[in-house]
Amino acid sequence: MEHFDYMRKKFECASKFSELREELNKSRISGSGYNENVLIKQSDFYNACDNLPPQERDLFKSFGTVAIFLSICGVII
């Protein structure tokens, strides 16, 4: 049961990253930049990752930070 709960948390974090990445690409393509929708998705992603063990949490959050930086630089991720 514990392993199932861990995998669910990991999947939730990964799916929130996917939503964040999608929102970053939409905002970049539309020209709206780093907008409120991106901030909401970023917050959802970071909150979901807070449920993971510290090392994995930090790794996932690093991916999110890099994705945001690349999007601001104009890279579609």
N, CA, C and O atoms as CSV, one atom per row, in Angstrom:
chain,resi,resn,atom,element,x,y,z
A,1,MET,N,N,0.826,-1.198,0.000
A,1,MET,CA,C,0.000,0.000,0.000
A,1,MET,C,C,0.866,1.255,0.000
A,1,MET,O,O,0.547,2.235,-0.673
A,2,GLU,N,N,1.943,1.223,0.744
A,2,GLU,CA,C,2.828,2.387,0.823
A,2,GLU,C,C,3.460,2.685,-0.530
A,2,GLU,O,O,3.586,3.846,-0.921
A,3,HIS,N,N,3.859,1.629,-1.248
A,3,HIS,CA,C,4.458,1.808,-2.575
A,3,HIS,C,C,3.444,2.416,-3.545
A,3,HIS,O,O,3.797,3.279,-4.349
A,4,PHE,N,N,2.189,1.971,-3.474
A,4,PHE,CA,C,1.138,2.511,-4.323
A,4,PHE,C,C,0.951,4.008,-4.060
A,4,PHE,O,O,0.818,4.791,-5.001
A,5,ASP,N,N,0.941,4.400,-2.803
A,5,ASP,CA,C,0.788,5.806,-2.438
A,5,ASP,C,C,1.967,6.631,-2.966
A,5,ASP,O,O,1.779,7.736,-3.473
A,6,TYR,N,N,3.170,6.091,-2.844
A,6,TYR,CA,C,4.360,6.768,-3.351
A,6,TYR,C,C,4.265,6.960,-4.869
A,6,TYR,O,O,4.538,8.049,-5.374
A,7,MET,N,N,3.882,5.916,-5.589
A,7,MET,CA,C,3.779,6.005,-7.045
A,7,MET,C,C,2.682,6.987,-7.466
A,7,MET,O,O,2.835,7.701,-8.457
A,8,ARG,N,N,1.591,7.023,-6.723
A,8,ARG,CA,C,0.514,7.978,-7.019
A,8,ARG,C,C,1.021,9.405,-6.882
A,8,ARG,O,O,0.733,10.251,-7.728
A,9,LYS,N,N,1.775,9.678,-5.818
A,9,LYS,CA,C,2.327,11.016,-5.605
A,9,LYS,C,C,3.311,11.392,-6.708
A,9,LYS,O,O,3.337,12.533,-7.169
A,10,LYS,N,N,4.108,10.432,-7.120
A,10,LYS,CA,C,5.074,10.672,-8.189
A,10,LYS,C,C,4.351,10.959,-9.509
A,10,LYS,O,O,4.737,11.863,-10.249
A,11,PHE,N,N,3.311,10.190,-9.794
A,11,PHE,CA,C,2.531,10.412,-11.005
A,11,PHE,C,C,1.848,11.773,-10.972
A,11,PHE,O,O,1.815,12.475,-11.983
A,12,GLU,N,N,1.304,12.150,-9.820
A,12,GLU,CA,C,0.638,13.449,-9.693
A,12,GLU,C,C,1.620,14.587,-9.978
A,12,GLU,O,O,1.281,15.540,-10.679
A,13,CYS,N,N,2.816,14.491,-9.445
A,13,CYS,CA,C,3.834,15.508,-9.678
A,13,CYS,C,C,4.191,15.568,-11.168
A,13,CYS,O,O,4.288,16.653,-11.742
A,14,ALA,N,N,4.383,14.414,-11.784
A,14,ALA,CA,C,4.732,14.364,-13.205
A,14,ALA,C,C,3.609,14.921,-14.078
A,14,ALA,O,O,3.875,15.613,-15.060
A,15,SER,N,N,2.369,14.628,-13.733
A,15,SER,CA,C,1.261,15.142,-14.541
A,15,SER,C,C,1.120,16.655,-14.376
A,15,SER,O,O,0.758,17.346,-15.327
A,16,LYS,N,N,1.400,17.171,-13.188
A,16,LYS,CA,C,1.372,18.626,-12.984
A,16,LYS,C,C,2.507,19.293,-13.760
A,16,LYS,O,O,2.344,20.411,-14.248
A,17,PHE,N,N,3.666,18.614,-13.879
A,17,PHE,CA,C,4.751,19.141,-14.696
A,17,PHE,C,C,4.315,19.219,-16.153
A,17,PHE,O,O,4.605,20.198,-16.841
A,18,SER,N,N,3.625,18.199,-16.618
A,18,SER,CA,C,3.137,18.186,-17.993
A,18,SER,C,C,2.160,19.338,-18.235
A,18,SER,O,O,2.209,19.986,-19.281
A,19,GLU,N,N,1.275,19.591,-17.272
A,19,GLU,CA,C,0.336,20.713,-17.387
A,19,GLU,C,C,1.079,22.046,-17.403
A,19,GLU,O,O,0.730,22.944,-18.169
A,20,LEU,N,N,2.097,22.174,-16.564
A,20,LEU,CA,C,2.901,23.401,-16.534
A,20,LEU,C,C,3.599,23.602,-17.875
A,20,LEU,O,O,3.584,24.704,-18.424
A,21,ARG,N,N,4.200,22.559,-18.395
A,21,ARG,CA,C,4.901,22.634,-19.679
A,21,ARG,C,C,3.938,23.038,-20.798
A,21,ARG,O,O,4.272,23.869,-21.643
A,22,GLU,N,N,2.756,22.452,-20.796
A,22,GLU,CA,C,1.745,22.785,-21.797
A,22,GLU,C,C,1.336,24.255,-21.698
A,22,GLU,O,O,1.214,24.939,-22.714
A,23,GLU,N,N,1.129,24.728,-20.494
A,23,GLU,CA,C,0.733,26.133,-20.290
A,23,GLU,C,C,1.860,27.088,-20.700
A,23,GLU,O,O,1.603,28.143,-21.278
A,24,LEU,N,N,3.103,26.715,-20.400
A,24,LEU,CA,C,4.244,27.542,-20.818
A,24,LEU,C,C,4.302,27.656,-22.338
A,24,LEU,O,O,4.525,28.743,-22.872
A,25,ASN,N,N,4.103,26.546,-23.029
A,25,ASN,CA,C,4.128,26.571,-24.491
A,25,ASN,C,C,2.973,27.386,-25.062
A,25,ASN,O,O,3.160,28.135,-26.021
A,26,LYS,N,N,1.773,27.246,-24.481
A,26,LYS,CA,C,0.628,28.029,-24.950
A,26,LYS,C,C,0.877,29.521,-24.760
A,26,LYS,O,O,0.606,30.319,-25.658
A,27,SER,N,N,1.389,29.894,-23.600
A,27,SER,CA,C,1.602,31.321,-23.337
A,27,SER,C,C,2.713,31.881,-24.220
A,27,SER,O,O,2.658,33.042,-24.625
A,28,ARG,N,N,3.713,31.070,-24.518
A,28,ARG,CA,C,4.794,31.521,-25.390
A,28,ARG,C,C,4.286,31.717,-26.811
A,28,ARG,O,O,4.591,32.724,-27.450
A,29,ILE,N,N,3.513,30.757,-27.305
A,29,ILE,CA,C,2.986,30.827,-28.665
A,29,ILE,C,C,2.017,31.993,-28.818
A,29,ILE,O,O,2.029,32.679,-29.840
A,30,SER,N,N,1.186,32.220,-27.818
A,30,SER,CA,C,0.209,33.316,-27.892
A,30,SER,C,C,0.848,34.680,-27.650
A,30,SER,O,O,0.237,35.710,-27.934
A,31,GLY,N,N,2.055,34.692,-27.134
A,31,GLY,CA,C,2.741,35.954,-26.870
A,31,GLY,C,C,2.384,36.587,-25.543
A,31,GLY,O,O,2.783,37.718,-25.265
A,32,SER,N,N,1.633,35.868,-24.719
A,32,SER,CA,C,1.221,36.445,-23.435
A,32,SER,C,C,2.314,36.344,-22.377
A,32,SER,O,O,2.233,37.002,-21.340
A,33,GLY,N,N,3.334,35.526,-22.629
A,33,GLY,CA,C,4.468,35.434,-21.712
A,33,GLY,C,C,4.122,34.740,-20.410
A,33,GLY,O,O,3.235,33.888,-20.353
A,34,TYR,N,N,4.830,35.118,-19.379
A,34,TYR,CA,C,4.709,34.503,-18.058
A,34,TYR,C,C,3.493,35.108,-17.364
A,34,TYR,O,O,3.616,36.104,-16.650
A,35,ASN,N,N,2.314,34.509,-17.571
A,35,ASN,CA,C,1.065,35.103,-17.107
A,35,ASN,C,C,0.485,34.381,-15.881
A,35,ASN,O,O,1.106,33.482,-15.314
A,36,GLU,N,N,-0.698,34.795,-15.502
A,36,GLU,CA,C,-1.344,34.248,-14.301
A,36,GLU,C,C,-1.597,32.743,-14.417
A,36,GLU,O,O,-1.447,32.009,-13.440
A,37,ASN,N,N,-1.981,32.287,-15.609
A,37,ASN,CA,C,-2.221,30.850,-15.799
A,37,ASN,C,C,-0.952,30.046,-15.553
A,37,ASN,O,O,-1.000,28.960,-14.975
A,38,VAL,N,N,0.183,30.582,-15.995
A,38,VAL,CA,C,1.463,29.908,-15.766
A,38,VAL,C,C,1.763,29.868,-14.269
A,38,VAL,O,O,2.216,28.847,-13.751
A,39,LEU,N,N,1.513,30.966,-13.585
A,39,LEU,CA,C,1.755,31.008,-12.143
A,39,LEU,C,C,0.905,29.982,-11.395
A,39,LEU,O,O,1.374,29.350,-10.449
A,40,ILE,N,N,-0.332,29.823,-11.819
A,40,ILE,CA,C,-1.221,28.844,-11.181
A,40,ILE,C,C,-0.702,27.427,-11.417
A,40,ILE,O,O,-0.638,26.620,-10.490
A,41,LYS,N,N,-0.332,27.132,-12.663
A,41,LYS,CA,C,0.185,25.801,-12.985
A,41,LYS,C,C,1.506,25.544,-12.259
A,41,LYS,O,O,1.769,24.427,-11.815
A,42,GLN,N,N,2.331,26.580,-12.142
A,42,GLN,CA,C,3.599,26.441,-11.422
A,42,GLN,C,C,3.341,26.123,-9.951
A,42,GLN,O,O,3.986,25.248,-9.374
A,43,SER,N,N,2.408,26.829,-9.361
A,43,SER,CA,C,2.066,26.601,-7.957
A,43,SER,C,C,1.504,25.190,-7.756
A,43,SER,O,O,1.868,24.510,-6.797
A,44,ASP,N,N,0.619,24.750,-8.655
A,44,ASP,CA,C,0.056,23.390,-8.574
A,44,ASP,C,C,1.165,22.345,-8.662
A,44,ASP,O,O,1.166,21.360,-7.924
A,45,PHE,N,N,2.109,22.574,-9.575
A,45,PHE,CA,C,3.222,21.645,-9.764
A,45,PHE,C,C,4.079,21.569,-8.504
A,45,PHE,O,O,4.370,20.476,-8.018
A,46,TYR,N,N,4.481,22.717,-7.977
A,46,TYR,CA,C,5.327,22.724,-6.787
A,46,TYR,C,C,4.617,22.100,-5.584
A,46,TYR,O,O,5.239,21.384,-4.800
A,47,ASN,N,N,3.323,22.369,-5.437
A,47,ASN,CA,C,2.562,21.782,-4.335
A,47,ASN,C,C,2.479,20.257,-4.460
A,47,ASN,O,O,2.591,19.544,-3.463
A,48,ALA,N,N,2.282,19.761,-5.687
A,48,ALA,CA,C,2.225,18.314,-5.894
A,48,ALA,C,C,3.573,17.670,-5.576
A,48,ALA,O,O,3.624,16.569,-5.027
A,49,CYS,N,N,4.659,18.354,-5.919
A,49,CYS,CA,C,5.992,17.799,-5.683
A,49,CYS,C,C,6.365,17.800,-4.200
A,49,CYS,O,O,7.220,17.022,-3.777
A,50,ASP,N,N,5.738,18.658,-3.420
A,50,ASP,CA,C,6.041,18.717,-1.987
A,50,ASP,C,C,5.706,17.410,-1.274
A,50,ASP,O,O,6.182,17.176,-0.163
A,51,ASN,N,N,4.888,16.550,-1.901
A,51,ASN,CA,C,4.507,15.279,-1.290
A,51,ASN,C,C,5.541,14.176,-1.498
A,51,ASN,O,O,5.403,13.083,-0.949
A,52,LEU,N,N,6.578,14.459,-2.290
A,52,LEU,CA,C,7.607,13.456,-2.580
A,52,LEU,C,C,8.732,13.515,-1.556
A,52,LEU,O,O,8.870,14.503,-0.835
A,53,PRO,N,N,9.536,12.459,-1.494
A,53,PRO,CA,C,10.726,12.503,-0.637
A,53,PRO,C,C,11.646,13.656,-1.088
A,53,PRO,O,O,11.649,14.015,-2.266
A,54,PRO,N,N,12.418,14.230,-0.165
A,54,PRO,CA,C,13.201,15.440,-0.456
A,54,PRO,C,C,14.057,15.390,-1.721
A,54,PRO,O,O,14.055,16.350,-2.492
A,55,GLN,N,N,14.773,14.318,-1.952
A,55,GLN,CA,C,15.660,14.268,-3.114
A,55,GLN,C,C,14.865,14.296,-4.426
A,55,GLN,O,O,15.231,15.019,-5.353
A,56,GLU,N,N,13.805,13.533,-4.507
A,56,GLU,CA,C,12.977,13.526,-5.718
A,56,GLU,C,C,12.228,14.845,-5.868
A,56,GLU,O,O,12.094,15.362,-6.977
A,57,ARG,N,N,11.742,15.388,-4.761
A,57,ARG,CA,C,11.051,16.675,-4.799
A,57,ARG,C,C,11.961,17.741,-5.411
A,57,ARG,O,O,11.540,18.496,-6.288
A,58,ASP,N,N,13.197,17.798,-4.948
A,58,ASP,CA,C,14.135,18.796,-5.455
A,58,ASP,C,C,14.442,18.584,-6.928
A,58,ASP,O,O,14.584,19.551,-7.676
A,59,LEU,N,N,14.545,17.336,-7.351
A,59,LEU,CA,C,14.817,17.033,-8.748
A,59,LEU,C,C,13.660,17.491,-9.635
A,59,LEU,O,O,13.880,18.148,-10.652
A,60,PHE,N,N,12.435,17.150,-9.255
A,60,PHE,CA,C,11.274,17.566,-10.030
A,60,PHE,C,C,11.162,19.092,-10.077
A,60,PHE,O,O,10.890,19.665,-11.133
A,61,LYS,N,N,11.371,19.741,-8.945
A,61,LYS,CA,C,11.279,21.201,-8.922
A,61,LYS,C,C,12.358,21.837,-9.797
A,61,LYS,O,O,12.130,22.888,-10.396
A,62,SER,N,N,13.523,21.209,-9.874
A,62,SER,CA,C,14.580,21.704,-10.757
A,62,SER,C,C,14.139,21.618,-12.212
A,62,SER,O,O,14.394,22.538,-12.989
A,63,PHE,N,N,13.474,20.516,-12.592
A,63,PHE,CA,C,12.945,20.391,-13.951
A,63,PHE,C,C,11.968,21.527,-14.245
A,63,PHE,O,O,12.003,22.115,-15.326
A,64,GLY,N,N,11.111,21.828,-13.297
A,64,GLY,CA,C,10.139,22.911,-13.476
A,64,GLY,C,C,10.811,24.256,-13.646
A,64,GLY,O,O,10.406,25.054,-14.491
A,65,THR,N,N,11.837,24.513,-12.847
A,65,THR,CA,C,12.556,25.777,-12.935
A,65,THR,C,C,13.255,25.914,-14.283
A,65,THR,O,O,13.229,26.986,-14.888
A,66,VAL,N,N,13.875,24.843,-14.754
A,66,VAL,CA,C,14.541,24.861,-16.060
A,66,VAL,C,C,13.519,25.063,-17.173
A,66,VAL,O,O,13.774,25.815,-18.114
A,67,ALA,N,N,12.373,24.408,-17.081
A,67,ALA,CA,C,11.333,24.566,-18.098
A,67,ALA,C,C,10.853,26.004,-18.176
A,67,ALA,O,O,10.659,26.534,-19.270
A,68,ILE,N,N,10.661,26.639,-17.032
A,68,ILE,CA,C,10.221,28.032,-17.013
A,68,ILE,C,C,11.294,28.927,-17.613
A,68,ILE,O,O,10.982,29.813,-18.409
A,69,PHE,N,N,12.538,28.714,-17.250
A,69,PHE,CA,C,13.643,29.515,-17.785
A,69,PHE,C,C,13.726,29.375,-19.308
A,69,PHE,O,O,13.852,30.371,-20.020
A,70,LEU,N,N,13.654,28.137,-19.803
A,70,LEU,CA,C,13.732,27.920,-21.249
A,70,LEU,C,C,12.563,28.577,-21.974
A,70,LEU,O,O,12.728,29.123,-23.065
A,71,SER,N,N,11.394,28.521,-21.371
A,71,SER,CA,C,10.226,29.144,-21.988
A,71,SER,C,C,10.398,30.657,-22.062
A,71,SER,O,O,10.074,31.272,-23.078
A,72,ILE,N,N,10.903,31.251,-20.998
A,72,ILE,CA,C,11.119,32.703,-20.997
A,72,ILE,C,C,12.147,33.077,-22.059
A,72,ILE,O,O,12.069,34.156,-22.645
A,73,CYS,N,N,13.119,32.184,-22.312
A,73,CYS,CA,C,14.141,32.412,-23.333
A,73,CYS,C,C,13.620,32.156,-24.749
A,73,CYS,O,O,14.328,32.395,-25.728
A,74,GLY,N,N,12.386,31.673,-24.851
A,74,GLY,CA,C,11.779,31.463,-26.173
A,74,GLY,C,C,11.886,30.061,-26.709
A,74,GLY,O,O,11.612,29.839,-27.889
A,75,VAL,N,N,12.273,29.105,-25.894
A,75,VAL,CA,C,12.398,27.716,-26.329
A,75,VAL,C,C,11.074,26.994,-26.077
A,75,VAL,O,O,10.520,27.065,-24.980
A,76,ILE,N,N,10.572,26.297,-27.102
A,76,ILE,CA,C,9.377,25.484,-26.904
A,76,ILE,C,C,9.820,24.165,-26.298
A,76,ILE,O,O,10.692,23.484,-26.839
A,77,ILE,N,N,9.216,23.810,-25.173
A,77,ILE,CA,C,9.631,22.602,-24.449
A,77,ILE,C,C,8.586,21.501,-24.540
A,77,ILE,O,O,8.779,20.419,-23.985
